[in-house]
């Protein structure tokens, strides 16, 4: 069966085929860097990592863009309260986010782009929308006129036909039940940090940021756009309105949304004291691999109920996987080939792949692997597993781990492996060749953060541990 995803737009499970043969153009809404990411945010980012890895497993090349929202109401408020520039304020949280990504083994998207570095692109887009009469101005701000876009509501499947033009909101966060014309460019208030542009003194709205940065790098029609369910309305609905009004083309072909994470069956809230960051969980002694496993193990369209019991059992599951892997590597099995070994492995792999192809059903995929481990352990105990069966068993484990990435202990137990460093250096060389210097710098910075220093010499790049 082909790879299938549930598309929020059609409300159907659809076969996935990218627009252009082998390449998937994907955009995911990145973090708003006004605070540390919590495990709910990280659930969504882990889902996107699994999505990336599965697309690659299925032979696709990726061009994945993730934004960093580094200008927004809360950021401005907090930065001003602390007497910092936006950049000074957000740098800490952006860095912390990259550290979380590394600890959770979330692959870096091909491009990570900051809102504040695309202001002129956003101004140009708002100007074009104005030329096409999709906007109006009021008190120095520019708004999108929802009544001009009849398709408004097609993603969230809501009827907005009665919407009154001229009812406005100019904040980035607003009530989900409330559809009003949204702000594209916000006029400066008092001493707020602002950009002087043809639209006046101010800053862009949140929604225009994603429309502009996604289309700039990926073209007018993207294959996949993903985020958490809370972004369906208004954020993604507004992205569609802006983008399709600009281009007259379909903006996104597959919309994928991850359900929320709850803590002990409750919504995370400051008042309940149940908002956890990765750092807090690690301070309590939990391994990032266990957290990754827990976040990835529940299919993304199901709510994930985070509990400490669940986290402990994730750690136990990883032990079982690792023990089995060690057994394959170290036990001296009798010569020859056992009965049915390769068939068992092929069946497990097939079930694993079917599970993942079915809208990333990670629970089904994991069940296939654990059943295989159970069966194979008993075959080993009974002496029916032979040397000739090791390769197919290792293949199952290696393929499983190319997605789940929990088999090998992390840095705290012996440092970043040499092979990983070499691979990153190679990627950096390629990035430089293709003039993607941002990525090259990012790789160097990431390695420095992990205690590896690079030295570019005539002979090539050398590295050493600090
Ligand atoms: P933000 O940094 O607030 O822009 O959110 C980053 C990502 O986390 C977005 O894709 C949100 O939809 C997602 N998100 C926010 N809260 C949760 C939650 N409780 N569970 C899962 N994802 C969430
Ligand atoms: Zn976005």
Short mmCIF file of C-alpha atoms and ligand atoms in Angstrom, two decimals:
data_model
loop_
_atom_site.label_atom_id
_atom_site.label_comp_id
_atom_site.label_asym_id
_atom_site.label_seq_id
_atom_site.Cartn_x
_atom_site.Cartn_y
_atom_site.Cartn_z
CA UNK A 1 0.00 0.00 0.00
CA UNK A 2 1.18 3.46 -0.79
CA UNK A 3 2.15 6.10 1.72
CA UNK A 4 -0.96 7.88 3.01
CA UNK A 5 -1.60 10.97 5.11
CA UNK A 6 -4.71 12.46 6.63
CA UNK A 7 -5.16 15.83 4.96
CA UNK A 8 -6.90 18.42 7.14
CA UNK A 9 -7.99 20.21 3.98
CA UNK A 10 -9.95 17.29 2.49
CA UNK A 11 -10.64 15.59 5.82
CA UNK A 12 -9.62 12.35 4.11
CA UNK A 13 -6.73 9.95 4.21
CA UNK A 14 -5.02 10.47 0.85
CA UNK A 15 -2.20 8.78 -1.00
CA UNK A 16 0.86 10.96 -0.93
CA UNK A 17 2.48 12.04 -4.18
CA UNK A 18 4.65 15.13 -4.32
CA UNK A 19 4.13 17.63 -7.12
CA UNK A 20 7.54 16.95 -8.57
CA UNK A 21 8.69 13.34 -8.81
CA UNK A 22 11.10 12.76 -6.00
CA UNK A 23 11.32 15.92 -3.96
CA UNK A 24 9.08 16.93 -1.10
CA UNK A 25 8.72 20.64 -0.42
CA UNK A 26 7.67 21.00 3.16
CA UNK A 27 7.13 23.87 5.58
CA UNK A 28 6.63 23.53 9.31
CA UNK A 29 5.77 26.37 11.68
CA UNK A 30 8.71 26.70 14.03
CA UNK A 31 8.90 27.99 17.58
CA UNK A 32 7.99 31.42 18.82
CA UNK A 33 11.16 32.15 20.73
CA UNK A 34 9.77 34.07 23.69
CA UNK A 35 10.33 31.25 26.17
CA UNK A 36 11.72 27.71 26.46
CA UNK A 37 9.86 25.09 24.44
CA UNK A 38 7.62 22.81 26.50
CA UNK A 39 7.08 19.12 25.87
CA UNK A 40 3.82 19.90 24.03
CA UNK A 41 5.73 21.95 21.46
CA UNK A 42 8.32 19.19 21.35
CA UNK A 43 5.65 16.61 20.62
CA UNK A 44 4.77 18.49 17.46
CA UNK A 45 8.42 18.91 16.47
CA UNK A 46 9.07 15.21 17.13
CA UNK A 47 6.15 14.30 14.88
CA UNK A 48 7.71 16.48 12.17
CA UNK A 49 11.02 14.70 12.63
CA UNK A 50 9.34 11.31 12.24
CA UNK A 51 7.58 12.65 9.14
CA UNK A 52 10.91 13.79 7.68
CA UNK A 53 12.59 10.52 8.40
CA UNK A 54 9.77 8.48 6.97
CA UNK A 55 9.67 10.49 3.75
CA UNK A 56 13.38 9.90 3.35
CA UNK A 57 12.96 6.21 4.18
CA UNK A 58 10.51 6.11 1.30
CA UNK A 59 13.14 7.51 -1.03
CA UNK A 60 12.14 11.17 -1.20
CA UNK A 61 14.52 14.07 -1.07
CA UNK A 62 13.48 16.84 1.24
CA UNK A 63 13.46 20.56 1.02
CA UNK A 64 12.10 21.44 4.42
CA UNK A 65 11.86 24.98 5.72
CA UNK A 66 11.15 25.85 9.33
CA UNK A 67 10.72 29.41 10.54
CA UNK A 68 11.71 31.00 13.80
CA UNK A 69 9.13 33.53 14.93
CA UNK A 70 11.38 36.14 16.49
CA UNK A 71 9.04 39.13 16.42
CA UNK A 72 5.57 38.96 17.95
CA UNK A 73 3.48 40.54 20.73
CA UNK A 74 4.86 38.53 23.65
CA UNK A 75 8.44 38.87 22.45
CA UNK A 76 8.10 42.64 22.16
CA UNK A 77 6.45 42.90 25.57
CA UNK A 78 9.06 40.78 27.34
CA UNK A 79 12.05 42.29 25.56
CA UNK A 80 10.90 45.80 26.41
CA UNK A 81 10.23 44.86 30.02
CA UNK A 82 13.79 43.57 30.30
CA UNK A 83 15.30 46.53 28.44
CA UNK A 84 16.68 44.26 25.71
CA UNK A 85 16.64 44.39 21.94
CA UNK A 86 14.49 41.76 20.23
CA UNK A 87 17.61 39.97 19.10
CA UNK A 88 19.18 39.92 22.56
CA UNK A 89 15.97 38.64 24.02
CA UNK A 90 15.23 35.89 21.48
CA UNK A 91 18.81 34.61 21.01
CA UNK A 92 18.71 32.75 24.34
CA UNK A 93 15.52 30.88 23.50
CA UNK A 94 16.51 30.18 19.93
CA UNK A 95 19.76 28.63 21.15
CA UNK A 96 17.90 26.63 23.79
CA UNK A 97 15.55 25.36 21.11
CA UNK A 98 18.44 24.11 18.97
CA UNK A 99 19.87 22.37 22.01
CA UNK A 100 16.53 20.67 22.65
CA UNK A 101 16.42 19.59 19.02
CA UNK A 102 19.88 18.06 19.27
CA UNK A 103 19.09 16.24 22.52
CA UNK A 104 15.89 14.85 21.08
CA UNK A 105 17.74 13.93 17.88
CA UNK A 106 15.43 16.02 15.74
CA UNK A 107 16.99 16.42 12.33
CA UNK A 108 17.66 19.94 11.19
CA UNK A 109 15.35 21.10 8.43
CA UNK A 110 17.25 22.01 5.27
CA UNK A 111 16.58 25.66 6.02
CA UNK A 112 15.80 27.50 9.21
CA UNK A 113 14.69 31.05 8.58
CA UNK A 114 14.03 33.99 10.88
CA UNK A 115 11.09 36.34 10.50
CA UNK A 116 13.18 39.43 11.27
CA UNK A 117 15.44 38.64 8.33
CA UNK A 118 12.54 38.74 5.85
CA UNK A 119 10.82 42.00 6.67
CA UNK A 120 11.26 43.51 3.21
CA UNK A 121 9.81 40.37 1.57
CA UNK A 122 6.80 40.67 3.84
CA UNK A 123 6.35 44.36 3.05
CA UNK A 124 6.47 43.54 -0.66
CA UNK A 125 3.81 40.85 -0.22
CA UNK A 126 1.51 43.21 1.67
CA UNK A 127 2.01 45.82 -1.06
CA UNK A 128 0.99 43.28 -3.69
CA UNK A 129 -2.08 42.31 -1.68
CA UNK A 130 -2.98 45.98 -1.47
CA UNK A 131 -2.62 46.41 -5.23
CA UNK A 132 -5.10 43.57 -5.61
CA UNK A 133 -7.49 45.27 -3.14
CA UNK A 134 -7.30 42.58 -0.48
CA UNK A 135 -6.32 45.05 2.21
CA UNK A 136 -7.33 48.27 3.89
CA UNK A 137 -5.63 50.55 6.32
CA UNK A 138 -6.77 51.80 9.65
CA UNK A 139 -4.83 53.75 12.28
CA UNK A 140 -1.57 53.04 10.48
CA UNK A 141 -2.08 49.26 10.40
CA UNK A 142 -2.90 47.20 7.31
CA UNK A 143 -5.56 44.49 7.47
CA UNK A 144 -6.57 41.60 5.25
CA UNK A 145 -10.19 41.82 4.15
CA UNK A 146 -11.58 38.33 4.74
CA UNK A 147 -14.80 39.05 2.83
CA UNK A 148 -12.70 39.33 -0.36
CA UNK A 149 -11.58 35.70 -0.12
CA UNK A 150 -14.63 33.44 -0.54
CA UNK A 151 -12.66 30.28 0.28
CA UNK A 152 -11.95 31.53 3.79
CA UNK A 153 -12.76 28.67 6.18
CA UNK A 154 -11.93 25.79 3.84
CA UNK A 155 -9.17 24.40 6.08
CA UNK A 156 -10.97 24.65 9.40
CA UNK A 157 -14.25 23.69 7.68
CA UNK A 158 -16.10 26.64 9.11
CA UNK A 159 -18.67 28.78 7.40
CA UNK A 160 -17.59 32.40 7.48
CA UNK A 161 -19.97 33.61 4.81
CA UNK A 162 -21.63 36.06 7.18
CA UNK A 163 -18.38 37.74 8.08
CA UNK A 164 -18.53 41.50 8.30
CA UNK A 165 -15.69 43.40 6.72
CA UNK A 166 -14.11 46.03 8.89
CA UNK A 167 -14.22 44.15 12.20
CA UNK A 168 -10.57 43.99 13.03
CA UNK A 169 -8.00 42.36 15.24
CA UNK A 170 -4.48 43.61 15.34
CA UNK A 171 -2.97 41.21 17.83
CA UNK A 172 -1.26 37.97 16.90
CA UNK A 173 -3.09 35.86 19.40
CA UNK A 174 -6.81 35.83 19.35
CA UNK A 175 -9.79 33.83 20.29
CA UNK A 176 -10.14 30.77 18.10
CA UNK A 177 -13.89 31.15 17.74
CA UNK A 178 -13.48 34.66 16.45
CA UNK A 179 -12.93 35.35 12.76
CA UNK A 180 -12.20 38.92 11.93
CA UNK A 181 -10.03 40.71 9.46
CA UNK A 182 -6.50 40.05 10.58
CA UNK A 183 -3.53 42.33 10.68
CA UNK A 184 -0.83 42.13 8.01
CA UNK A 185 1.22 45.08 9.18
CA UNK A 186 0.95 46.48 12.68
CA UNK A 187 1.52 50.15 13.31
CA UNK A 188 4.15 50.96 15.89
CA UNK A 189 2.91 51.64 19.41
CA UNK A 190 4.83 54.05 21.62
CA UNK A 191 8.43 52.91 22.00
CA UNK A 192 8.05 49.49 20.44
CA UNK A 193 10.87 48.25 18.23
CA UNK A 194 9.76 48.87 14.64
CA UNK A 195 10.82 48.90 11.00
CA UNK A 196 10.47 52.00 8.84
CA UNK A 197 8.89 50.82 5.59
CA UNK A 198 6.59 51.93 2.81
CA UNK A 199 3.73 50.55 4.90
CA UNK A 200 4.65 52.91 7.70
CA UNK A 201 6.51 52.44 10.92
CA UNK A 202 5.67 49.08 12.41
CA UNK A 203 6.16 45.35 12.17
CA UNK A 204 4.65 42.41 10.31
CA UNK A 205 1.79 40.28 11.60
CA UNK A 206 2.53 36.66 12.41
CA UNK A 207 0.55 35.07 9.57
CA UNK A 208 2.22 36.92 6.69
CA UNK A 209 5.57 35.69 7.96
CA UNK A 210 4.83 32.04 7.17
CA UNK A 211 3.18 32.72 3.79
CA UNK A 212 6.14 34.76 2.65
CA UNK A 213 8.97 32.59 3.91
CA UNK A 214 7.41 29.33 2.75
CA UNK A 215 6.78 30.56 -0.80
CA UNK A 216 10.11 32.35 -1.05
CA UNK A 217 12.04 29.12 -0.58
CA UNK A 218 9.62 26.46 -1.74
CA UNK A 219 7.60 28.06 -4.53
CA UNK A 220 3.93 28.97 -4.76
CA UNK A 221 2.59 25.47 -4.11
CA UNK A 222 4.02 23.38 -1.28
CA UNK A 223 3.61 19.65 -0.91
CA UNK A 224 3.28 19.55 2.88
CA UNK A 225 2.62 22.12 5.57
CA UNK A 226 2.53 20.92 9.16
CA UNK A 227 2.05 22.18 12.70
CA UNK A 228 -0.02 21.59 15.81
CA UNK A 229 -3.84 21.52 15.67
CA UNK A 230 -4.07 24.88 17.39
CA UNK A 231 -2.60 26.45 14.25
CA UNK A 232 -5.40 25.30 11.92
CA UNK A 233 -7.42 28.35 12.83
CA UNK A 234 -6.68 31.16 12.49
CA UNK A 235 -3.00 30.84 11.56
CA UNK A 236 -3.12 28.38 8.68
CA UNK A 237 -6.49 29.60 7.45
CA UNK A 238 -4.94 33.06 7.20
CA UNK A 239 -1.85 31.73 5.47
CA UNK A 240 -4.10 30.21 2.80
CA UNK A 241 -6.03 33.47 2.38
CA UNK A 242 -2.85 35.51 1.97
CA UNK A 243 -0.96 33.07 -0.26
CA UNK A 244 -3.81 32.14 -2.58
CA UNK A 245 -4.85 35.77 -2.94
CA UNK A 246 -1.28 36.55 -3.96
CA UNK A 247 -0.77 33.73 -6.44
CA UNK A 248 -4.19 32.50 -7.51
CA UNK A 249 -2.82 28.98 -7.00
CA UNK A 250 -3.33 26.28 -4.42
CA UNK A 251 -0.94 27.07 -1.57
CA UNK A 252 -0.54 23.66 0.08
CA UNK A 253 -1.47 20.17 -1.13
CA UNK A 254 -1.29 18.23 2.16
CA UNK A 255 -1.98 19.85 5.51
CA UNK A 256 -0.85 17.72 8.47
CA UNK A 257 -1.67 18.65 12.06
CA UNK A 258 -0.50 17.04 15.28
CA UNK A 259 -2.88 16.72 18.21
CA UNK A 260 -1.95 18.21 21.52
CA UNK A 261 -0.04 16.74 24.38
CA UNK A 262 -1.81 16.68 27.74
CA UNK A 263 -0.11 16.18 31.10
CA UNK A 264 -1.79 13.64 33.37
CA UNK A 265 -4.96 14.14 31.24
CA UNK A 266 -4.97 17.90 31.73
CA UNK A 267 -4.18 20.81 29.51
CA UNK A 268 -0.81 22.28 30.35
CA UNK A 269 -1.19 25.50 32.30
CA UNK A 270 0.95 27.69 34.49
CA UNK A 271 -1.72 27.60 37.16
CA UNK A 272 -1.55 23.80 37.28
CA UNK A 273 2.26 23.84 37.40
CA UNK A 274 2.37 21.08 34.79
CA UNK A 275 4.32 22.72 32.00
CA UNK A 276 7.55 20.77 31.56
CA UNK A 277 10.58 21.58 29.49
CA UNK A 278 13.05 19.01 28.23
CA UNK A 279 15.68 20.44 30.58
CA UNK A 280 13.43 19.96 33.61
CA UNK A 281 12.75 16.34 32.75
CA UNK A 282 16.43 15.66 32.19
CA UNK A 283 17.26 17.25 35.54
CA UNK A 284 14.96 14.68 37.07
CA UNK A 285 17.14 11.99 35.52
CA UNK A 286 15.11 11.08 32.44
CA UNK A 287 17.07 10.32 29.28
CA UNK A 288 16.21 12.36 26.19
CA UNK A 289 15.88 9.11 24.24
CA UNK A 290 13.06 8.02 26.55
CA UNK A 291 11.33 11.35 26.02
CA UNK A 292 11.81 11.07 22.27
CA UNK A 293 10.41 7.55 22.33
CA UNK A 294 7.39 8.59 24.35
CA UNK A 295 6.65 11.55 22.08
CA UNK A 296 7.03 9.50 18.92
CA UNK A 297 5.19 6.38 20.08
CA UNK A 298 1.67 7.81 20.06
CA UNK A 299 0.34 8.38 16.52
CA UNK A 300 0.37 12.10 15.87
CA UNK A 301 -3.36 12.51 15.34
CA UNK A 302 -4.14 11.11 18.79
CA UNK A 303 -3.88 13.22 21.90
CA UNK A 304 -0.78 12.23 23.84
CA UNK A 305 -1.32 11.88 27.55
CA UNK A 306 2.06 12.51 29.13
CA UNK A 307 2.56 10.76 32.48
CA UNK A 308 5.65 9.89 34.49
CA UNK A 309 4.57 6.25 34.39
CA UNK A 310 4.50 6.49 30.61
CA UNK A 311 7.96 7.99 30.61
CA UNK A 312 9.29 5.17 32.79
CA UNK A 313 7.78 2.55 30.54
CA UNK A 314 9.33 4.30 27.52
CA UNK A 315 12.70 3.85 29.22
CA UNK A 316 11.92 0.15 29.77
CA UNK A 317 10.96 -0.28 26.11
CA UNK A 318 14.28 1.23 25.06
CA UNK A 319 16.09 -1.22 27.36
CA UNK A 320 14.33 -4.12 25.66
CA UNK A 321 15.28 -2.83 22.22
CA UNK A 322 18.89 -2.28 23.25
CA UNK A 323 19.20 -5.64 24.96
CA UNK A 324 17.99 -7.37 21.85
CA UNK A 325 20.40 -5.39 19.73
CA UNK A 326 23.31 -6.24 22.04
CA UNK A 327 22.34 -9.88 21.91
CA UNK A 328 22.53 -9.77 18.12
CA UNK A 329 25.92 -8.12 18.26
CA UNK A 330 27.57 -10.19 20.96
CA UNK A 331 26.02 -13.64 21.30
CA UNK A 332 27.80 -16.56 19.71
CA UNK A 333 24.99 -18.23 17.74
CA UNK A 334 25.44 -21.69 16.21
CA UNK A 335 26.57 -21.82 12.57
CA UNK A 336 24.05 -22.11 9.76
CA UNK A 337 20.62 -20.65 9.10
CA UNK A 338 17.62 -21.26 11.34
CA UNK A 339 14.16 -22.22 10.13
CA UNK A 340 11.99 -19.24 9.27
CA UNK A 341 14.40 -16.54 10.48
CA UNK A 342 14.41 -14.47 7.32
CA UNK A 343 10.64 -14.85 6.89
CA UNK A 344 10.08 -13.61 10.43
CA UNK A 345 12.26 -10.59 9.73
CA UNK A 346 10.58 -9.88 6.40
CA UNK A 347 7.14 -10.10 7.99
CA UNK A 348 8.13 -7.76 10.80
CA UNK A 349 9.60 -5.26 8.39
CA UNK A 350 6.53 -5.40 6.23
CA UNK A 351 4.24 -4.73 9.19
CA UNK A 352 6.51 -1.96 10.40
CA UNK A 353 6.43 -0.28 7.00
CA UNK A 354 2.69 -0.75 6.59
CA UNK A 355 2.15 0.91 9.95
CA UNK A 356 4.29 3.91 9.05
CA UNK A 357 2.76 4.22 5.58
CA UNK A 358 -0.66 4.35 7.22
CA UNK A 359 -0.50 8.04 8.17
CA UNK A 360 2.55 7.41 10.39
CA UNK A 361 0.91 4.91 12.69
CA UNK A 362 3.91 4.66 14.98
CA UNK A 363 2.01 2.51 17.49
CA UNK A 364 1.40 -0.20 14.88
CA UNK A 365 4.99 0.06 13.65
CA UNK A 366 6.36 -0.37 17.17
CA UNK A 367 4.03 -3.27 17.89
CA UNK A 368 5.45 -5.09 14.86
CA UNK A 369 9.00 -4.60 16.11
CA UNK A 370 8.24 -5.75 19.65
CA UNK A 371 6.40 -8.81 18.46
CA UNK A 372 9.40 -9.65 16.34
CA UNK A 373 11.76 -9.21 19.28
CA UNK A 374 9.59 -11.43 21.49
CA UNK A 375 9.45 -14.21 18.90
CA UNK A 376 13.11 -13.99 18.05
CA UNK A 377 14.20 -13.98 21.70
CA UNK A 378 12.28 -17.22 22.27
CA UNK A 379 13.77 -18.72 19.11
CA UNK A 380 17.22 -17.76 20.39
CA UNK A 381 16.49 -19.28 23.82
CA UNK A 382 15.41 -22.50 22.13
CA UNK A 383 18.61 -22.62 20.02
CA UNK A 384 16.76 -22.09 16.73
CA UNK A 385 18.46 -18.81 15.84
CA UNK A 386 21.71 -19.17 13.87
CA UNK A 387 24.58 -16.99 12.70
CA UNK A 388 23.00 -16.78 9.25
CA UNK A 389 19.94 -15.09 10.76
CA UNK A 390 21.82 -12.19 12.28
CA UNK A 391 21.96 -10.01 9.17
CA UNK A 392 18.22 -9.92 8.53
CA UNK A 393 17.54 -9.27 12.23
CA UNK A 394 20.03 -6.42 12.29
CA UNK A 395 18.42 -5.02 9.18
CA UNK A 396 15.05 -4.86 10.96
CA UNK A 397 16.61 -3.07 13.92
CA UNK A 398 18.59 -0.66 11.80
CA UNK A 399 15.55 0.30 9.71
CA UNK A 400 13.46 0.73 12.82
CA UNK A 401 16.15 2.96 14.29
CA UNK A 402 16.47 5.10 11.18
CA UNK A 403 13.08 6.49 12.21
CA UNK A 404 12.90 6.10 15.98
CA UNK A 405 16.60 6.70 16.71
CA UNK A 406 16.75 5.38 20.27
CA UNK A 407 18.99 2.32 20.03
CA UNK A 408 22.29 4.03 20.64
CA UNK A 409 22.96 5.81 23.90
CA UNK A 410 23.49 9.53 23.68
CA UNK A 411 26.39 11.82 24.36
CA UNK A 412 26.22 11.60 28.11
CA UNK A 413 27.51 8.05 27.71
CA UNK A 414 30.64 8.60 25.67
CA UNK A 415 30.30 11.66 23.45
CA UNK A 416 29.09 12.27 19.93
CA UNK A 417 30.24 9.40 17.68
CA UNK A 418 33.06 10.10 15.21
CA UNK A 419 30.91 8.97 12.29
CA UNK A 420 28.31 11.59 13.13
CA UNK A 421 30.94 14.31 13.26
CA UNK A 422 32.38 13.24 9.89
CA UNK A 423 28.90 13.19 8.37
CA UNK A 424 28.21 16.72 9.60
CA UNK A 425 31.55 17.95 8.27
CA UNK A 426 30.76 16.44 4.90
CA UNK A 427 27.35 18.09 4.94
CA UNK A 428 29.03 21.40 5.77
CA UNK A 429 31.35 21.06 2.78
CA UNK A 430 28.37 20.39 0.52
CA UNK A 431 26.47 23.33 2.03
CA UNK A 432 29.40 25.64 1.28
CA UNK A 433 29.62 24.32 -2.27
CA UNK A 434 25.98 25.14 -2.84
CA UNK A 435 26.56 28.54 -1.22
CA UNK A 436 24.25 27.74 1.67
CA UNK A 437 26.54 29.49 4.13
CA UNK A 438 23.84 29.81 6.76
CA UNK A 439 23.63 26.04 6.96
CA UNK A 440 27.42 25.69 6.98
CA UNK A 441 27.68 28.11 9.89
CA UNK A 442 24.87 26.39 11.67
CA UNK A 443 26.69 23.05 11.47
CA UNK A 444 29.89 24.56 12.82
CA UNK A 445 28.01 26.26 15.67
CA UNK A 446 26.14 23.06 16.46
CA UNK A 447 29.39 21.12 16.71
CA UNK A 448 31.03 23.76 18.88
CA UNK A 449 28.05 23.53 21.19
CA UNK A 450 28.73 19.81 21.48
CA UNK A 451 32.39 20.36 22.26
CA UNK A 452 33.82 19.80 18.77
CA UNK A 453 36.00 22.45 17.14
CA UNK A 454 36.65 22.58 13.41
CA UNK A 455 39.74 23.87 11.72
CA UNK A 456 39.67 24.54 7.99
CA UNK A 457 43.10 23.81 6.50
CA UNK A 458 44.47 23.48 2.97
CA UNK A 459 44.20 19.73 3.37
CA UNK A 460 40.56 19.94 4.34
CA UNK A 461 38.62 20.23 7.58
CA UNK A 462 40.19 18.88 10.78
CA UNK A 463 38.29 18.46 13.99
CA UNK A 464 39.08 17.87 17.62
CA UNK A 465 37.28 17.49 20.90
CA UNK A 466 37.64 20.44 23.23
P1 LIG B 1 4.74 28.05 19.40
O1 LIG B 1 6.18 28.08 19.85
O2 LIG B 1 3.78 28.47 20.47
O3 LIG B 1 4.53 28.83 18.12
O4 LIG B 1 4.38 26.52 19.10
C1 LIG B 1 5.22 25.66 18.41
C2 LIG B 1 4.46 24.42 17.98
O5 LIG B 1 3.98 23.68 19.11
C3 LIG B 1 3.23 24.71 17.13
O6 LIG B 1 3.20 23.82 16.02
C4 LIG B 1 2.06 24.45 18.07
O7 LIG B 1 0.92 24.04 17.36
C5 LIG B 1 2.62 23.32 18.91
N1 LIG B 1 1.97 23.16 20.23
C6 LIG B 1 1.64 24.12 21.12
N2 LIG B 1 1.10 23.57 22.24
C7 LIG B 1 1.09 22.22 22.06
C8 LIG B 1 0.68 21.08 22.85
N3 LIG B 1 0.14 21.20 24.06
N4 LIG B 1 0.84 19.85 22.30
C9 LIG B 1 1.38 19.70 21.07
N5 LIG B 1 1.79 20.71 20.30
C10 LIG B 1 1.66 21.96 20.76
ZN1 LIG B 2 3.34 29.47 10.70
#
